[in-house]
Amino acid sequence: MDAALVPDGPMQNGVEDIEIQLLLEALYQRYHYDFRHYARASIKRRLLQARSQLGFASFSAMQDHLLHDPATLPRLLNYLTVQVSEMFRDPSYFRALREKVIPHLRTYPSLKVWVAGCSHGEELYSLSILFREEGLDQRTLFYATDINPDALRAAEAGVYPLEQIRKFTENHQKSGARSSLSDYYTADYGRAVFDKSLRSQVVFSDHSLVTDAVFAEMHLISCRNVLIYFDRALQDRALGLFRDSLARKGFLGLGSKESLRFSAHAPAFADFVREEKIYQRQDV
Amino acid sequence: MSVAPVEAISIGASAGAVQALLRILPALPADYPIPLFIVVHVPPDRSNALVSLFAAKCQIAVREAEDKEPILPSTVYFAPSDYHLLVEADRSLSLSMDEPVNHSRPAIDVLLESAADAYGPALAAIVLTGANHDGAAGLKAVCAAGGTAIVQDFADAQVATMPEAALTACPSARVMTLDDLIPYLLTLAAT
């Protein structure tokens, strides 16, 4: 073959982009994990990292393994989904929940809270502690969902590296804490093991914002820094799902850089605490 | 000189960033047509201060990048603190909370690699002053995609480590002082 006929540079990227498209299609058709509408620049970075660390020469080689060897799936998923977070990340968000949202939630005899895309559970345990501090834990059922089974297992275990505790504690205090974080964990060989009573009212479940449907009527949905990984069409799908899952006047909390501004579902929500991206479901 | 007209400019800067950018950005007219994406290493919670600082001193519009917003001409987009800023092939911006790269979030490499992918030869990327190696891999990707790579002249940089690392990774990069850079950027708009 005449080497002069094979351009490099941008064309090389072109081939890689085709391979990525095919790989995501294979992942969907074979295992029903749908990353096809994830924001492409991020997913490409993660796939490049997976390709290099899993030792594949190309995405086509990775696709071949993925299709024929199901053991490749969990390894790849851990690159595509796992987010490391913090407990009480963005303390002002939790303070706003505590001071502005909780007084409304108190008026309900029973509550349902959904942590969508719970990853390793940092946000779930934060909310569970906050609801206990506010005296609402006994009447609240939490749903913690994610698409990654490994992440769900980690969330259910509630074990974090001890070196993260200082940051978690600082965040917790800034959130308006009414107790000490150390009331909720025991230190064990460099790990902080969180009290299992914090998850006695938690349902951990596999659920995809891309392909699954409404499963309960919620009073609060917290889904932070998940939608930024979606393209606009998929963001819209997820926001429609949240709209349909929320009780009348229910609350939705998004990440600090996420907004409904570009969404078709914006009219269904009103700003509740604007600077913290906390919205309230409206009748439309 | 690259053949394709430049459709986007990406800049990365770390230690000494504010002083360097205060030389460059206020020199751009309000109708400077090319969008600029900028990553500055700042501690979390500081980026709004950057935006207001530059907005007050620039004629061109200065904004913090929002997730999934379409890229507009005549606009400077700063990465928000504690988020990576990426450029999508459909010419929109996206943010990510992926782990820090080179101990940084936002990371210059993440911006430059995604922008190189999205714009190819139509990207100009500039690595300015800084005390780490962020931006080196990104600038290499810019070169590989046929874009225009520029590093700040070492003597001109407050801290030369970052432009040095970038030039090592991308030896074909052009070396410019801030004084060279201003007329160069203005020329890009004229072509």
Tab-separated table of C-alpha atoms in Angstrom:
chain	number	residue	atom	x	y	z
A	1	MET	CA	0.000	0.000	0.000
A	2	ASP	CA	1.273	3.426	-0.879
A	3	ALA	CA	2.108	5.174	2.388
A	4	ALA	CA	1.367	8.543	0.791
A	5	LEU	CA	-2.286	7.535	0.546
A	6	VAL	CA	-2.562	7.125	4.330
A	7	PRO	CA	-2.847	10.553	5.876
A	8	ASP	CA	-1.967	11.000	9.526
A	9	GLY	CA	-2.976	13.691	11.991
A	10	PRO	CA	-6.687	14.447	11.989
A	11	MET	CA	-7.530	11.345	9.945
A	12	GLN	CA	-5.973	9.204	12.658
A	13	ASN	CA	-8.378	10.797	15.096
A	14	GLY	CA	-11.141	10.064	12.653
A	15	VAL	CA	-10.443	6.341	12.836
A	16	GLU	CA	-10.262	6.473	16.607
A	17	ASP	CA	-13.587	8.271	16.788
A	18	ILE	CA	-15.175	5.591	14.619
A	19	GLU	CA	-13.720	2.924	16.887
A	20	ILE	CA	-15.107	4.673	19.969
A	21	GLN	CA	-18.536	4.890	18.398
A	22	LEU	CA	-18.438	1.171	17.596
A	23	LEU	CA	-17.139	0.261	21.045
A	24	LEU	CA	-19.954	2.169	22.760
A	25	GLU	CA	-22.452	0.524	20.421
A	26	ALA	CA	-21.018	-2.903	21.287
A	27	LEU	CA	-21.191	-2.109	24.993
A	28	TYR	CA	-24.849	-1.211	24.582
A	29	GLN	CA	-25.914	-4.086	22.369
A	30	ARG	CA	-24.040	-6.732	24.320
A	31	TYR	CA	-24.547	-5.535	27.919
A	32	HIS	CA	-27.170	-2.763	27.779
A	33	TYR	CA	-24.856	-0.184	29.253
A	34	ASP	CA	-25.578	2.922	27.237
A	35	PHE	CA	-22.793	5.506	27.097
A	36	ARG	CA	-23.628	6.588	23.569
A	37	HIS	CA	-24.970	9.949	24.726
A	38	TYR	CA	-22.326	10.711	27.281
A	39	ALA	CA	-20.393	13.926	26.636
A	40	ARG	CA	-17.876	12.647	24.150
A	41	ALA	CA	-14.726	14.532	25.176
A	42	SER	CA	-14.784	13.095	28.709
A	43	ILE	CA	-15.728	9.585	27.673
A	44	LYS	CA	-12.893	9.618	25.152
A	45	ARG	CA	-10.385	10.606	27.845
A	46	ARG	CA	-11.608	7.813	30.079
A	47	LEU	CA	-11.511	5.292	27.249
A	48	LEU	CA	-7.972	6.319	26.320
A	49	GLN	CA	-6.972	5.792	29.939
A	50	ALA	CA	-8.692	2.388	30.018
A	51	ARG	CA	-7.081	1.347	26.731
A	52	SER	CA	-3.643	2.234	27.964
A	53	GLN	CA	-3.999	0.751	31.457
A	54	LEU	CA	-5.790	-2.413	30.353
A	55	GLY	CA	-3.099	-2.864	27.725
A	56	PHE	CA	-5.065	-2.850	24.474
A	57	ALA	CA	-3.369	-1.735	21.281
A	58	SER	CA	-6.568	-0.212	19.892
A	59	PHE	CA	-10.212	0.353	20.705
A	60	SER	CA	-11.051	-2.321	18.159
A	61	ALA	CA	-8.995	-4.823	20.153
A	62	MET	CA	-10.771	-3.685	23.296
A	63	GLN	CA	-14.121	-4.133	21.573
A	64	ASP	CA	-13.193	-7.655	20.527
A	65	HIS	CA	-12.420	-8.584	24.145
A	66	LEU	CA	-15.498	-6.840	25.431
A	67	LEU	CA	-17.785	-8.760	23.081
A	68	HIS	CA	-16.267	-12.173	23.707
A	69	ASP	CA	-15.130	-12.020	27.328
A	70	PRO	CA	-17.688	-10.687	29.844
A	71	ALA	CA	-14.893	-10.333	32.438
A	72	THR	CA	-13.757	-7.260	30.477
A	73	LEU	CA	-16.994	-5.460	31.311
A	74	PRO	CA	-16.477	-4.652	35.020
A	75	ARG	CA	-12.897	-3.592	34.334
A	76	LEU	CA	-14.035	-1.168	31.659
A	77	LEU	CA	-17.018	0.085	33.690
A	78	ASN	CA	-14.725	1.148	36.484
A	79	TYR	CA	-13.016	3.527	34.083
A	80	LEU	CA	-16.246	4.788	32.591
A	81	THR	CA	-18.248	5.456	35.732
A	82	VAL	CA	-16.409	5.742	38.999
A	83	GLN	CA	-16.321	9.167	40.515
A	84	VAL	CA	-14.394	9.931	43.633
A	85	SER	CA	-16.347	12.364	45.748
A	86	GLU	CA	-16.309	13.715	49.291
A	87	MET	CA	-18.775	13.649	52.129
A	88	PHE	CA	-20.614	16.972	52.434
A	89	ARG	CA	-18.919	18.154	49.258
A	90	ASP	CA	-19.910	21.812	48.710
A	91	PRO	CA	-20.929	22.340	52.353
A	92	SER	CA	-23.095	25.314	51.400
A	93	TYR	CA	-25.356	22.937	49.450
A	94	PHE	CA	-25.961	20.856	52.566
A	95	ARG	CA	-26.423	23.978	54.648
A	96	ALA	CA	-29.104	25.147	52.205
A	97	LEU	CA	-30.814	21.749	52.402
A	98	ARG	CA	-30.695	21.932	56.182
A	99	GLU	CA	-31.923	25.486	56.528
A	100	LYS	CA	-34.300	25.863	53.609
A	101	VAL	CA	-35.447	22.470	52.341
A	102	ILE	CA	-35.699	20.470	55.592
A	103	PRO	CA	-38.372	22.808	57.079
A	104	HIS	CA	-40.621	21.891	54.103
A	105	LEU	CA	-39.808	18.187	54.328
A	106	ARG	CA	-40.730	18.174	58.037
A	107	THR	CA	-44.371	18.712	57.090
A	108	TYR	CA	-44.582	15.238	55.485
A	109	PRO	CA	-45.324	12.147	57.580
A	110	SER	CA	-43.016	10.044	55.417
A	111	LEU	CA	-40.291	10.930	52.972
A	112	LYS	CA	-38.490	9.438	50.033
A	113	VAL	CA	-35.054	10.682	48.988
A	114	TRP	CA	-33.204	9.558	45.872
A	115	VAL	CA	-29.449	9.866	45.465
A	116	ALA	CA	-29.143	9.302	41.712
A	117	GLY	CA	-25.674	8.223	40.591
A	118	CYS	CA	-24.534	7.525	44.163
A	119	SER	CA	-21.102	6.175	43.181
A	120	HIS	CA	-19.265	5.184	46.378
A	121	GLY	CA	-21.952	6.612	48.635
A	122	GLU	CA	-20.315	9.766	50.012
A	123	GLU	CA	-23.377	11.870	49.256
A	124	LEU	CA	-25.771	9.223	50.564
A	125	TYR	CA	-24.048	9.004	53.963
A	126	SER	CA	-23.894	12.797	54.121
A	127	LEU	CA	-27.666	13.013	53.624
A	128	SER	CA	-28.323	10.164	56.007
A	129	ILE	CA	-26.326	11.959	58.723
A	130	LEU	CA	-28.020	15.271	57.945
A	131	PHE	CA	-31.499	13.716	58.151
A	132	ARG	CA	-30.601	12.084	61.461
A	133	GLU	CA	-29.308	15.372	62.840
A	134	GLU	CA	-32.563	16.993	61.790
A	135	GLY	CA	-34.675	14.217	63.318
A	136	LEU	CA	-36.133	13.002	60.023
A	137	ASP	CA	-34.246	9.741	59.644
A	138	GLN	CA	-36.976	7.540	61.096
A	139	ARG	CA	-39.520	8.629	58.534
A	140	THR	CA	-37.220	8.691	55.499
A	141	LEU	CA	-36.538	6.004	52.964
A	142	PHE	CA	-33.436	6.596	50.832
A	143	TYR	CA	-32.810	5.178	47.391
A	144	ALA	CA	-29.186	5.079	46.299
A	145	THR	CA	-28.764	4.129	42.671
A	146	ASP	CA	-25.898	3.693	40.268
A	147	ILE	CA	-25.182	1.709	37.120
A	148	ASN	CA	-21.892	0.310	38.368
A	149	PRO	CA	-22.303	-2.785	40.603
A	150	ASP	CA	-18.825	-2.304	42.093
A	151	ALA	CA	-19.695	1.261	43.085
A	152	LEU	CA	-22.983	0.105	44.634
A	153	ARG	CA	-21.137	-2.520	46.672
A	154	ALA	CA	-18.692	0.141	47.869
A	155	ALA	CA	-21.588	2.457	48.760
A	156	GLU	CA	-23.253	-0.318	50.710
A	157	ALA	CA	-20.006	-1.005	52.591
A	158	GLY	CA	-19.556	2.648	53.610
A	159	VAL	CA	-15.795	2.394	54.105
A	160	TYR	CA	-13.489	5.297	53.207
A	161	PRO	CA	-9.755	5.887	53.536
A	162	LEU	CA	-8.997	7.457	56.890
A	163	GLU	CA	-6.941	10.204	55.255
A	164	GLN	CA	-10.145	11.592	53.723
A	165	ILE	CA	-11.807	12.027	57.103
A	166	ARG	CA	-10.229	15.351	57.891
A	167	LYS	CA	-11.747	16.880	54.754
A	168	PHE	CA	-15.095	15.145	55.365
A	169	THR	CA	-15.149	16.472	58.937
A	170	GLU	CA	-14.318	19.993	57.843
A	171	ASN	CA	-17.079	19.894	55.206
A	172	HIS	CA	-19.558	18.464	57.712
A	173	GLN	CA	-18.851	21.252	60.190
A	174	LYS	CA	-19.313	23.886	57.478
A	175	SER	CA	-22.676	22.358	56.577
A	176	GLY	CA	-24.065	23.442	59.944
A	177	ALA	CA	-23.440	20.134	61.723
A	178	ARG	CA	-25.362	19.388	64.913
A	179	SER	CA	-23.098	16.486	65.819
A	180	SER	CA	-19.566	15.294	65.297
A	181	LEU	CA	-18.751	13.183	62.258
A	182	SER	CA	-16.750	10.900	64.539
A	183	ASP	CA	-20.080	9.809	66.093
A	184	TYR	CA	-20.776	7.917	62.873
A	185	TYR	CA	-17.664	5.925	62.082
A	186	THR	CA	-15.046	3.741	63.662
A	187	ALA	CA	-11.421	3.829	62.575
A	188	ASP	CA	-10.050	0.489	61.553
A	189	TYR	CA	-6.651	-0.192	59.933
A	190	GLY	CA	-6.472	3.106	58.086
A	191	ARG	CA	-10.114	3.017	57.122
A	192	ALA	CA	-13.199	4.780	58.437
A	193	VAL	CA	-16.090	2.326	58.662
A	194	PHE	CA	-19.422	4.125	58.769
A	195	ASP	CA	-22.154	2.964	61.122
A	196	LYS	CA	-24.533	0.533	59.478
A	197	SER	CA	-27.511	2.220	61.119
A	198	LEU	CA	-26.944	5.022	58.576
A	199	ARG	CA	-28.028	2.625	55.848
A	200	SER	CA	-30.810	0.804	57.690
A	201	GLN	CA	-33.354	2.775	55.654
A	202	VAL	CA	-31.498	2.735	52.345
A	203	VAL	CA	-32.369	0.760	49.246
A	204	PHE	CA	-29.288	0.284	47.059
A	205	SER	CA	-30.251	-0.442	43.503
A	206	ASP	CA	-29.018	-0.683	39.970
A	207	HIS	CA	-30.727	2.062	37.991
A	208	SER	CA	-29.752	3.889	34.818
A	209	LEU	CA	-30.802	7.447	34.102
A	210	VAL	CA	-30.275	6.585	30.438
A	211	THR	CA	-32.444	3.503	30.044
A	212	ASP	CA	-34.565	3.016	33.201
A	213	ALA	CA	-37.854	4.558	34.306
A	214	VAL	CA	-39.577	6.132	37.312
A	215	PHE	CA	-39.683	3.751	40.290
A	216	ALA	CA	-41.113	5.779	43.202
A	217	GLU	CA	-42.443	9.198	44.106
A	218	MET	CA	-39.698	11.304	45.669
A	219	HIS	CA	-39.643	14.355	47.902
A	220	LEU	CA	-35.987	15.109	47.263
A	221	ILE	CA	-33.688	14.028	44.468
A	222	SER	CA	-29.986	14.803	44.791
A	223	CYS	CA	-28.023	14.224	41.612
A	224	ARG	CA	-24.844	16.213	41.615
A	225	ASN	CA	-22.100	16.154	39.025
A	226	VAL	CA	-23.720	13.333	37.111
A	227	LEU	CA	-25.474	15.324	34.379
A	228	ILE	CA	-22.250	17.065	33.308
A	229	TYR	CA	-21.176	13.723	31.865
A	230	PHE	CA	-24.244	13.594	29.593
A	231	ASP	CA	-24.839	15.330	26.297
A	232	ARG	CA	-27.783	17.693	26.118
A	233	ALA	CA	-30.259	15.126	24.797
A	234	LEU	CA	-29.426	12.756	27.627
A	235	GLN	CA	-29.507	15.549	30.214
A	236	ASP	CA	-33.029	16.230	29.029
A	237	ARG	CA	-34.008	12.607	29.397
A	238	ALA	CA	-32.696	12.486	32.960
A	239	LEU	CA	-34.353	15.767	33.908
A	240	GLY	CA	-37.664	14.492	32.494
A	241	LEU	CA	-37.250	11.403	34.650
A	242	PHE	CA	-36.635	13.583	37.721
A	243	ARG	CA	-39.678	15.705	36.903
A	244	ASP	CA	-41.856	12.602	36.653
A	245	SER	CA	-40.365	11.126	39.841
A	246	LEU	CA	-40.891	14.155	42.051
A	247	ALA	CA	-43.939	14.676	44.227
A	248	ARG	CA	-45.756	17.976	43.867
A	249	LYS	CA	-43.445	20.662	45.273
A	250	GLY	CA	-40.623	18.119	45.571
A	251	PHE	CA	-37.001	19.246	45.436
A	252	LEU	CA	-34.167	18.609	43.002
A	253	GLY	CA	-30.527	19.350	43.859
A	254	LEU	CA	-27.942	19.520	41.065
A	255	GLY	CA	-24.182	20.127	41.038
A	256	SER	CA	-22.869	23.657	41.427
A	257	LYS	CA	-22.065	23.972	37.710
A	258	GLU	CA	-25.150	22.197	36.444
A	259	SER	CA	-28.317	24.021	35.509
A	260	LEU	CA	-31.681	23.626	33.858
A	261	ARG	CA	-30.987	26.624	31.686
A	262	PHE	CA	-30.584	24.681	28.449
A	263	SER	CA	-33.247	22.068	29.208
A	264	ALA	CA	-36.689	21.623	27.673
A	265	HIS	CA	-37.893	20.728	31.181
A	266	ALA	CA	-36.904	24.049	32.728
A	267	PRO	CA	-40.559	25.229	33.049
A	268	ALA	CA	-41.347	22.267	35.331
A	269	PHE	CA	-38.911	23.556	37.951
A	270	ALA	CA	-38.549	26.826	39.847
A	271	ASP	CA	-35.383	28.096	41.482
A	272	PHE	CA	-35.626	27.356	45.187
A	273	VAL	CA	-32.088	28.138	46.328
A	274	ARG	CA	-30.672	29.548	43.150
A	275	GLU	CA	-26.990	29.739	44.101
A	276	GLU	CA	-27.011	26.112	45.312
A	277	LYS	CA	-28.852	24.768	42.262
A	278	ILE	CA	-31.773	23.551	44.354
A	279	TYR	CA	-35.011	23.519	42.380
A	280	GLN	CA	-38.643	22.876	43.262
A	281	ARG	CA	-41.094	20.973	41.097
A	282	GLN	CA	-43.872	23.150	39.708
A	283	ASP	CA	-47.300	22.284	38.407
A	284	VAL	CA	-47.361	23.024	34.719
B	1	MET	CA	2.651	29.122	10.167
B	2	SER	CA	-0.297	26.814	10.004
B	3	VAL	CA	-2.345	26.901	6.826
B	4	ALA	CA	-5.844	26.619	8.298
B	5	PRO	CA	-7.327	29.793	9.761
B	6	VAL	CA	-7.375	29.698	13.551
B	7	GLU	CA	-10.902	29.204	14.894
B	8	ALA	CA	-10.125	28.865	18.591
B	9	ILE	CA	-7.365	29.740	21.029
B	10	SER	CA	-6.579	27.787	24.201
B	11	ILE	CA	-4.327	29.149	26.912
B	12	GLY	CA	-2.896	27.459	29.991
B	13	ALA	CA	-1.142	29.318	32.779
B	14	SER	CA	-0.180	28.702	36.378
B	15	ALA	CA	2.195	30.608	38.677
B	16	GLY	CA	2.352	34.182	37.373
B	17	ALA	CA	-0.823	33.651	35.300
B	18	VAL	CA	-2.704	36.734	36.340
B	19	GLN	CA	0.081	39.179	35.512
B	20	ALA	CA	0.705	37.510	32.145
B	21	LEU	CA	-2.954	37.402	31.180
B	22	LEU	CA	-3.391	41.014	32.281
B	23	ARG	CA	-0.920	41.922	29.561
B	24	ILE	CA	-2.632	39.909	26.850
B	25	LEU	CA	-6.392	39.908	27.327
B	26	PRO	CA	-6.987	43.649	27.753
B	27	ALA	CA	-5.202	44.136	24.409
B	28	LEU	CA	-7.966	42.293	22.547
B	29	PRO	CA	-10.784	44.420	21.105
B	30	ALA	CA	-14.425	43.757	22.032
B	31	ASP	CA	-15.103	42.310	18.592
B	32	TYR	CA	-12.049	40.015	18.580
B	33	PRO	CA	-13.724	37.191	16.667
B	34	ILE	CA	-11.910	34.110	17.967
B	35	PRO	CA	-13.127	32.403	21.176
B	36	LEU	CA	-10.488	31.816	23.855
B	37	PHE	CA	-10.554	29.007	26.429
B	38	ILE	CA	-8.357	29.516	29.447
B	39	VAL	CA	-7.275	27.251	32.277
B	40	VAL	CA	-5.531	28.914	35.187
B	41	HIS	CA	-4.486	26.855	38.181
B	42	VAL	CA	-6.260	28.381	41.137
B	43	PRO	CA	-7.216	26.911	44.485
B	44	PRO	CA	-10.908	25.877	44.702
B	45	ASP	CA	-13.377	28.768	45.108
B	46	ARG	CA	-11.232	31.364	43.409
B	47	SER	CA	-12.347	31.323	39.795
B	48	ASN	CA	-15.184	33.811	40.087
B	49	ALA	CA	-12.601	36.264	41.331
B	50	LEU	CA	-10.616	35.677	38.115
B	51	VAL	CA	-13.641	36.265	35.913
B	52	SER	CA	-14.627	39.490	37.641
B	53	LEU	CA	-11.031	40.681	37.676
B	54	PHE	CA	-10.639	40.210	33.924
B	55	ALA	CA	-14.154	41.266	32.988
B	56	ALA	CA	-13.453	44.622	34.591
B	57	LYS	CA	-10.242	45.097	32.617
B	58	CYS	CA	-11.111	43.638	29.209
B	59	GLN	CA	-13.087	44.894	26.258
B	60	ILE	CA	-13.784	41.356	25.052
B	61	ALA	CA	-16.508	39.453	26.960
B	62	VAL	CA	-15.119	37.340	29.829
B	63	ARG	CA	-17.175	34.499	31.292
B	64	GLU	CA	-16.906	31.407	33.394
B	65	ALA	CA	-17.538	28.418	31.132
B	66	GLU	CA	-20.865	26.668	31.660
B	67	ASP	CA	-21.533	23.036	31.009
B	68	LYS	CA	-22.838	22.279	27.476
B	69	GLU	CA	-22.917	25.881	26.360
B	70	PRO	CA	-22.367	26.569	22.676
B	71	ILE	CA	-19.091	28.361	21.971
B	72	LEU	CA	-19.583	31.968	20.928
B	73	PRO	CA	-17.131	34.203	19.109
B	74	SER	CA	-15.622	37.245	20.843
B	75	THR	CA	-15.684	35.515	24.221
B	76	VAL	CA	-13.067	34.470	26.762
B	77	TYR	CA	-14.091	31.367	28.727
B	78	PHE	CA	-12.357	30.596	32.003
B	79	ALA	CA	-12.551	27.097	33.466
B	80	PRO	CA	-14.448	27.139	36.777
B	81	SER	CA	-12.378	26.223	39.801
B	82	ASP	CA	-12.354	22.546	40.688
B	83	TYR	CA	-13.752	21.432	37.306
B	84	HIS	CA	-11.968	20.344	34.160
B	85	LEU	CA	-12.959	22.281	31.055
B	86	LEU	CA	-13.304	20.318	27.816
B	87	VAL	CA	-14.156	21.264	24.253
B	88	GLU	CA	-16.598	19.036	22.381
B	89	ALA	CA	-16.416	18.258	18.672
B	90	ASP	CA	-19.808	19.951	18.174
B	91	ARG	CA	-18.166	23.184	19.342
B	92	SER	CA	-19.705	23.310	22.776
B	93	LEU	CA	-18.031	23.264	26.181
B	94	SER	CA	-18.353	20.646	28.857
B	95	LEU	CA	-17.161	20.349	32.420
B	96	SER	CA	-16.005	17.301	34.313
B	97	MET	CA	-15.219	16.311	37.890
B	98	ASP	CA	-12.806	13.618	36.794
B	99	GLU	CA	-9.780	13.212	38.964
B	100	PRO	CA	-7.118	15.904	38.934
B	101	VAL	CA	-4.519	15.568	36.167
B	102	ASN	CA	-0.986	16.661	37.123
B	103	HIS	CA	-2.487	17.336	40.575
B	104	SER	CA	-4.654	19.994	38.964
B	105	ARG	CA	-8.327	20.468	38.370
B	106	PRO	CA	-8.830	22.253	36.083
B	107	ALA	CA	-5.893	20.797	34.156
B	108	ILE	CA	-4.369	22.422	31.077
B	109	ASP	CA	-3.745	19.007	29.493
B	110	VAL	CA	-7.448	18.154	29.626
B	111	LEU	CA	-8.391	21.410	27.912
B	112	LEU	CA	-5.672	21.239	25.250
B	113	GLU	CA	-6.202	17.570	24.389
B	114	SER	CA	-9.941	17.989	23.958
B	115	ALA	CA	-9.560	21.265	22.057
B	116	ALA	CA	-6.964	19.646	19.755
B	117	ASP	CA	-9.444	16.883	19.079
B	118	ALA	CA	-12.291	19.282	18.386
B	119	TYR	CA	-10.436	21.881	16.301
B	120	GLY	CA	-7.437	20.031	14.837
B	121	PRO	CA	-5.364	22.398	12.659
B	122	ALA	CA	-7.725	25.292	13.457
B	123	LEU	CA	-6.510	25.536	17.056
B	124	ALA	CA	-3.795	27.764	18.448
B	125	ALA	CA	-2.630	26.760	21.924
B	126	ILE	CA	-0.406	28.728	24.244
B	127	VAL	CA	1.408	27.542	27.363
B	128	LEU	CA	2.407	30.446	29.583
B	129	THR	CA	4.279	30.820	32.866
B	130	GLY	CA	3.994	28.105	35.523
B	131	ALA	CA	5.877	25.989	38.012
B	132	ASN	CA	4.738	22.515	36.957
B	133	HIS	CA	4.464	20.329	33.847
B	134	ASP	CA	0.760	20.650	33.121
B	135	GLY	CA	0.122	21.534	29.480
B	136	ALA	CA	3.076	19.586	28.065
B	137	ALA	CA	1.073	16.529	27.018
B	138	GLY	CA	-1.712	18.807	25.855
B	139	LEU	CA	0.570	20.869	23.650
B	140	LYS	CA	1.977	17.679	22.164
B	141	ALA	CA	-1.570	16.674	21.222
B	142	VAL	CA	-2.105	20.081	19.630
B	143	CYS	CA	1.011	19.599	17.474
B	144	ALA	CA	-0.047	16.060	16.547
B	145	ALA	CA	-3.438	17.333	15.393
B	146	GLY	CA	-1.758	19.934	13.176
B	147	GLY	CA	-2.589	22.937	15.364
B	148	THR	CA	-0.369	25.892	16.168
B	149	ALA	CA	1.613	25.433	19.391
B	150	ILE	CA	3.173	28.344	21.249
B	151	VAL	CA	5.112	28.564	24.498
B	152	GLN	CA	6.085	31.661	26.424
B	153	ASP	CA	9.720	32.708	26.069
B	154	PHE	CA	11.521	31.325	29.146
B	155	ALA	CA	13.192	34.620	30.016
B	156	ASP	CA	9.850	36.392	29.674
B	157	ALA	CA	7.976	33.929	31.915
B	158	GLN	CA	7.711	34.569	35.624
B	159	VAL	CA	8.302	30.825	36.123
B	160	ALA	CA	9.758	28.995	33.118
B	161	THR	CA	9.143	25.377	34.196
B	162	MET	CA	5.834	24.982	32.416
B	163	PRO	CA	6.770	26.479	29.036
B	164	GLU	CA	10.072	24.555	29.164
B	165	ALA	CA	8.273	21.257	29.738
B	166	ALA	CA	5.811	22.084	26.963
B	167	LEU	CA	8.592	22.890	24.490
B	168	THR	CA	10.363	19.644	25.361
B	169	ALA	CA	7.159	17.714	24.668
B	170	CYS	CA	6.452	19.688	21.518
B	171	PRO	CA	9.788	20.876	20.010
B	172	SER	CA	8.095	22.429	16.986
B	173	ALA	CA	6.256	24.928	19.213
B	174	ARG	CA	6.925	28.605	18.551
B	175	VAL	CA	8.525	30.582	21.351
B	176	MET	CA	7.140	34.053	21.986
B	177	THR	CA	7.313	36.785	24.569
B	178	LEU	CA	4.097	38.410	25.741
B	179	ASP	CA	5.033	41.407	23.586
B	180	ASP	CA	5.237	39.114	20.517
B	181	LEU	CA	2.038	37.393	21.444
B	182	ILE	CA	-0.246	40.423	21.404
B	183	PRO	CA	0.325	41.411	17.741
B	184	TYR	CA	0.318	37.725	16.803
B	185	LEU	CA	-3.141	37.207	18.307
B	186	LEU	CA	-4.391	40.325	16.541
B	187	THR	CA	-3.004	39.000	13.243
B	188	LEU	CA	-4.843	35.697	13.708
B	189	ALA	CA	-8.110	37.602	13.781
B	190	ALA	CA	-7.277	39.408	10.554
B	191	THR	CA	-6.760	36.231	8.496
